[in-house]
Coordinates of C-alpha atoms in Angstrom, one line a residue:
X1 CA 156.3 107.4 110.6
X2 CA 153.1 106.2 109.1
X3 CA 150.1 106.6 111.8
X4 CA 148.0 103.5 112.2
X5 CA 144.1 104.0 113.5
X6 CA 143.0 101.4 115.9
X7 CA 139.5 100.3 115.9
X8 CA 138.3 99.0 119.3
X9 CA 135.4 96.1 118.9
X10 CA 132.3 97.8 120.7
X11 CA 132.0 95.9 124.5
X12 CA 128.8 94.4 124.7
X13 CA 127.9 96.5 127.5
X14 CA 127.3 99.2 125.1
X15 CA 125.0 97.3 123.2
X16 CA 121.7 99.0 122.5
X17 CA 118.9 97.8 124.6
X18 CA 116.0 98.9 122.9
X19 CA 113.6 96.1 122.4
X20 CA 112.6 94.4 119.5
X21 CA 109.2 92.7 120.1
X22 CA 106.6 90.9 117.4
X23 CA 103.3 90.5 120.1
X24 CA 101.2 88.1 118.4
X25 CA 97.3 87.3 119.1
X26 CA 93.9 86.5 117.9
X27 CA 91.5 89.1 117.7
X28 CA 90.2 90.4 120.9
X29 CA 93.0 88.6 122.9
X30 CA 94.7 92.2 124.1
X31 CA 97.7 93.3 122.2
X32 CA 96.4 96.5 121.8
X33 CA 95.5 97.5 125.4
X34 CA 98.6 95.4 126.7
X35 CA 100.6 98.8 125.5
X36 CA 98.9 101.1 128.0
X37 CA 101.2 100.0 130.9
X38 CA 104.1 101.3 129.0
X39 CA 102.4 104.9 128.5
X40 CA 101.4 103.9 132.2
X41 CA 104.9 103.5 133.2
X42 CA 106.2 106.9 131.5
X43 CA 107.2 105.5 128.0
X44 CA 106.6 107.7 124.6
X45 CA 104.5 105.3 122.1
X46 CA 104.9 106.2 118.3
X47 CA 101.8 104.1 117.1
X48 CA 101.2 103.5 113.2
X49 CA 97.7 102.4 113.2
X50 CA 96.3 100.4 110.2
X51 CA 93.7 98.7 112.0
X52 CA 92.1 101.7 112.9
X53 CA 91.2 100.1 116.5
X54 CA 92.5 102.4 119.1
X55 CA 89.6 103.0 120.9
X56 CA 90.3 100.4 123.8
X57 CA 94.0 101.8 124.4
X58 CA 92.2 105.3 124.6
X59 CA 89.5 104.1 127.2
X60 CA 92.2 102.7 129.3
X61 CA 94.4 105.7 129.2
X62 CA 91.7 108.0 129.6
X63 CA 91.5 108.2 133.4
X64 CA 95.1 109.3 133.9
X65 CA 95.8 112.1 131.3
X66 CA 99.5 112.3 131.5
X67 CA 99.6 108.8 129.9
X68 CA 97.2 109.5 127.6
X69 CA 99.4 112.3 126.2
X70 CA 102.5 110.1 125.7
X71 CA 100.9 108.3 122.9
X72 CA 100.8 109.4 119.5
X73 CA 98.9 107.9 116.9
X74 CA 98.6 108.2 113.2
X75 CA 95.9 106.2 111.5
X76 CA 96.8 104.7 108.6
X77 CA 93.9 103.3 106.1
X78 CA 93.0 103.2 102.4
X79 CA 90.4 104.5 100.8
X80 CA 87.7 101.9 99.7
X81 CA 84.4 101.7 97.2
X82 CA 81.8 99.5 95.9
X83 CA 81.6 99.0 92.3
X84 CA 79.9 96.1 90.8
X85 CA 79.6 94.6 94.3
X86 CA 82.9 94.5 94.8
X87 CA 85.0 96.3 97.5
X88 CA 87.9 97.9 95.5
X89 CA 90.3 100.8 96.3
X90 CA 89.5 104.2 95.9
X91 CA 92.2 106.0 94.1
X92 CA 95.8 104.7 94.7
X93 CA 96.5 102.8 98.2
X94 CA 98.6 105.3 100.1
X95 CA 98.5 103.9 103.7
X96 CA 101.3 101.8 103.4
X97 CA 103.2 104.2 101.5
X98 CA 102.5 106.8 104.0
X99 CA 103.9 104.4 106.8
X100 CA 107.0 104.3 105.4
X101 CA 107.6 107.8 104.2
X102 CA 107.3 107.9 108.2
X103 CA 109.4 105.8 108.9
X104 CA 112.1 107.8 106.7
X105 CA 110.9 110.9 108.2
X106 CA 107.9 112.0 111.1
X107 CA 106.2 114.3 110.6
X108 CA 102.8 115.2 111.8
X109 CA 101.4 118.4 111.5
X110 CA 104.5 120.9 112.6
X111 CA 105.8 118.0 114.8
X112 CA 109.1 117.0 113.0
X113 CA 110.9 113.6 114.8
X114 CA 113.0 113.1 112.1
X115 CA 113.9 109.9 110.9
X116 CA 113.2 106.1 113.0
X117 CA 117.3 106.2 113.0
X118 CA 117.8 109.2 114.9
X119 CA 115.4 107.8 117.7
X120 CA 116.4 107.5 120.9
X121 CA 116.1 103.8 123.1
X122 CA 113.3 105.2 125.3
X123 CA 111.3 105.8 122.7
X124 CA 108.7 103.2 121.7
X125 CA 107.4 102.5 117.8
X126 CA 104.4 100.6 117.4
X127 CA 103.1 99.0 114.4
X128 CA 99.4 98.0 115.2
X129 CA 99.3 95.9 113.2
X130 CA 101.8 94.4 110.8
X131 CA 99.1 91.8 109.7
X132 CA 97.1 94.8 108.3
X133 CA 100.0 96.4 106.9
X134 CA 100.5 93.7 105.2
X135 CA 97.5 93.6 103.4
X136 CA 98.1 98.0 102.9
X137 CA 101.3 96.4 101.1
X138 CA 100.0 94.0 98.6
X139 CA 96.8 97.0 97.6
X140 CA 99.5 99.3 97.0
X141 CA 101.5 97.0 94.5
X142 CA 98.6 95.9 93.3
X143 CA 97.4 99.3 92.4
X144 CA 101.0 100.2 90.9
X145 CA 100.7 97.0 88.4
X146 CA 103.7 95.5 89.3
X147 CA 102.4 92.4 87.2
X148 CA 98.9 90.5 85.9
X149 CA 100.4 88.0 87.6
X150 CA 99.1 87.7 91.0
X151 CA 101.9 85.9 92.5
X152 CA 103.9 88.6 91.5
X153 CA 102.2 90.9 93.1
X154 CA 102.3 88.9 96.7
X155 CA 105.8 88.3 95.9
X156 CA 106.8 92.2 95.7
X157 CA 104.2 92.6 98.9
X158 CA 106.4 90.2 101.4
X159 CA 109.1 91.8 99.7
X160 CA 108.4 95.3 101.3
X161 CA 107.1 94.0 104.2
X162 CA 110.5 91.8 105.1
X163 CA 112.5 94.4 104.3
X164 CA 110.6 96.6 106.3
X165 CA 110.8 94.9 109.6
X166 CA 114.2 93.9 108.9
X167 CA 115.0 97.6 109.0
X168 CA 112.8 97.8 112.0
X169 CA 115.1 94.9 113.8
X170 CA 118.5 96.4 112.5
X171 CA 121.3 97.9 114.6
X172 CA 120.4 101.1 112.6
X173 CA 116.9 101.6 114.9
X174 CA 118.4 102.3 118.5
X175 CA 114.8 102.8 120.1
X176 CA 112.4 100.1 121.1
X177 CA 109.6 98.5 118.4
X178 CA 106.7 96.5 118.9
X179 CA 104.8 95.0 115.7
X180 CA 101.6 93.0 116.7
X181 CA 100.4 90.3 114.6
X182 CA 97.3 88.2 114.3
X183 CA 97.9 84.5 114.1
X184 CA 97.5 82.2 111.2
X185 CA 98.1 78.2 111.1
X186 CA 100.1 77.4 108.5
X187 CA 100.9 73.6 107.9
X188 CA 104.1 72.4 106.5
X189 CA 105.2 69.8 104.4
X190 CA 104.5 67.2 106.6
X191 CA 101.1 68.2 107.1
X192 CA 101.7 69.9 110.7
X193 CA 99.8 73.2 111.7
X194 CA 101.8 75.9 113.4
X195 CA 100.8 79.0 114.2
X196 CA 103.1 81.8 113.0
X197 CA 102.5 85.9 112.3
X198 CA 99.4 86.5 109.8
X199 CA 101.1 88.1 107.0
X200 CA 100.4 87.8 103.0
X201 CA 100.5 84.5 101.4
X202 CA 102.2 81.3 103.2
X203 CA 106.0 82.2 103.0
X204 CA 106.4 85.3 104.9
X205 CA 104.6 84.4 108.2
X206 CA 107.5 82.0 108.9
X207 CA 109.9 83.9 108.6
X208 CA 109.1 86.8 110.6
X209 CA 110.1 85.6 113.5
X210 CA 113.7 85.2 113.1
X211 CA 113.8 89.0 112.5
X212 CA 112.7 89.5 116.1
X213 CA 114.8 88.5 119.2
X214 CA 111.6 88.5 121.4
X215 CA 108.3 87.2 120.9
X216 CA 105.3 87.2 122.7
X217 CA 101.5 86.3 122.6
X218 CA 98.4 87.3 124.1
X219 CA 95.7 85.0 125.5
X220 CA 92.3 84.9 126.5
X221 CA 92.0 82.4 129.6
X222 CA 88.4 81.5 131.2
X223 CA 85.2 82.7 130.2
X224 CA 82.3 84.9 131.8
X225 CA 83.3 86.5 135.1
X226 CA 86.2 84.4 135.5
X227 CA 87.9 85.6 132.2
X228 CA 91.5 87.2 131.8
X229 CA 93.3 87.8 129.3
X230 CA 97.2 87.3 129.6
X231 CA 100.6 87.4 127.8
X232 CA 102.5 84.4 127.4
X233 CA 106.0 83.9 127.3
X234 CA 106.4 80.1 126.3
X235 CA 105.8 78.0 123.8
X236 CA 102.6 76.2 123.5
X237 CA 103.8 73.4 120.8
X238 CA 101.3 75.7 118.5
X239 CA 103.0 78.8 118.2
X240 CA 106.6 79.2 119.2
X241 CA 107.6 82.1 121.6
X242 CA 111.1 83.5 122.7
X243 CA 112.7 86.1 124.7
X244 CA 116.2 87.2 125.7
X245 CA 116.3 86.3 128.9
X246 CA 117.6 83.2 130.9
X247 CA 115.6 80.1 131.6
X248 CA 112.7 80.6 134.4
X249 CA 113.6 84.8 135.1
X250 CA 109.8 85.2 133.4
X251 CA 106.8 83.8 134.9
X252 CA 105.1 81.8 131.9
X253 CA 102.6 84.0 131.8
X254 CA 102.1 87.9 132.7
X255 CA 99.0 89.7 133.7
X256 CA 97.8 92.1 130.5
X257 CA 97.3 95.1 132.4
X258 CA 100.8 95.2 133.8
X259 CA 103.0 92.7 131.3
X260 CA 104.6 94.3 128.9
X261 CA 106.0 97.4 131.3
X262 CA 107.2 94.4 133.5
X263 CA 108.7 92.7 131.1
X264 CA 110.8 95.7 129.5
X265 CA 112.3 96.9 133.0
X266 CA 113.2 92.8 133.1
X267 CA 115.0 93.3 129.7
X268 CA 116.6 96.9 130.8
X269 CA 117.5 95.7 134.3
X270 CA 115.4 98.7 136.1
X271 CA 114.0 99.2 139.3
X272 CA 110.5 96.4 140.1
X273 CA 112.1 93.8 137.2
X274 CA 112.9 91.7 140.8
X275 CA 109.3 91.8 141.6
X276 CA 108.5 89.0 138.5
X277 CA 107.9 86.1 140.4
X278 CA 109.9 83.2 137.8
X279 CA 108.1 79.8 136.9
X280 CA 104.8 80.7 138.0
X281 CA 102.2 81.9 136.2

């Protein structure tokens, strides 16, 4: 008698939980120091740095040295040179290259982790920031001469950079990712400014989004003394904003210093998710 396998359809209580966040922000708004309450909380962070600005995360993880140590960080920046008044690349463009060659397998030094696949949930990569990688991308098929013609060469750029973070958003990567972005307006046929992730040229920005199943922003509120700085989790009719959670569980906004550890134990169900206060800010 011929043996029949039966495949059982996964329960979604087994779905991973890892979280999939695009952090977007102007400069100086805080997406960079908003991740040391997850090295604060007792999270690994895997950081690929191309905006070589990781001094602020440092200083704020510097008085508590266990934290500090839960963050790795690999800097990731091309070579540049004058010539001719111009500000060219020295060499071939590797960072981006580099960045992915991670991603397939870490490695630092003797420190092997393998490839992003094989990472567990707890574990946190951090691309700081995909707006910069971005630009890492189009210098590096730039410097391959792809094509003379320049909208080729953005046009193989997004190309590397979607299907990079659609790899980074697939069932295939188990642990958590963060990508922060700068903002850039972007108007649309009917003239309309919205603010989407600052990527290269017009089309990928909007499309970024529907990669991710959360994303956030970080503000500056007030000014002088009185200044805070804040992440927000609604809309603002400039830049839209999502998470997977139900309506009013999230306060609209969450303090910088302690947000984004809140809002992960929200996501995972933990211990202190309760303590979020919903609807207020």
């Amino acid at each position: 008698m011929e043996r029949r396998e039966i495949h059982l359809m996964p329960k979604l209580s087994s779905h991973p939980r890892g979280v999939k966040l695009a952090l977007l922000g102007d400069s100086g708004s805080g997406k960079t120091g908003a991740l040391a309450s997850l090295a604060f909380a007792g999270r690994e962070l895997f950081i690929l740095d191309f905006d070589n600005g990781l001094d602020i995360l440092t200083q704020l993880l510097r008085s508590n040295p266990a934290a500090l140590d839960r963050v790795r960080a690999i800097t990731l920046t091309d070579k540049l040179k004058s010539i001719g008044g111009q500000i060219l690349p020295d060499g071939v463009p590797t960072a981006f290259s580099r960045a992915m060659n991670l991603l397939t397998n870490w490695t630092d030094g003797e420190e092997n982790l393998g490839p992003l696949t094989s990472w567990p949930a707890e574990r946190v990569l951090v691309i700081d920031s995909g707006s910069f990688m971005s630009k890492a991308a189009f210098r590096w098929m730039e410097a391959l001469g792809v094509s003379k013609d320049a909208r080729a060469v953005y046009g193989e750029a997004q190309k590397r950079i979607e299907n990079c973070i659609a790899l980074l958003c697939s069932d295939q990567v188990k642990c958590s990712v963060i990508v922060t972005f700068h903002i850039a307006l972007i108007d649309n046929e009917q003239g309309v400014f919205r603010g989407y992730p600052a990527t290269i040229g017009r089309a990928l920005g909007p499309e970024i989004p529907k990669y991710f199943n959360t994303v956030l922003q970080c503000r500056v509120r007030g000014v002088g003394a009185s200044l805070r700085r804040v992440i927000s989790t609604v809309p603002d009719g400039l830049v839209d904003l999502k998470a997977p959670v139900l309506p009013g569980s999230l306060p609209s906004e969450l303090p910088l210093e302690t947000g984004l550890d809140e809002f992960f134990k929200k996501l995972s169900g933990a211990p202190g998710a309760a303590t979020i206060p919903a609807n207020k800010p």
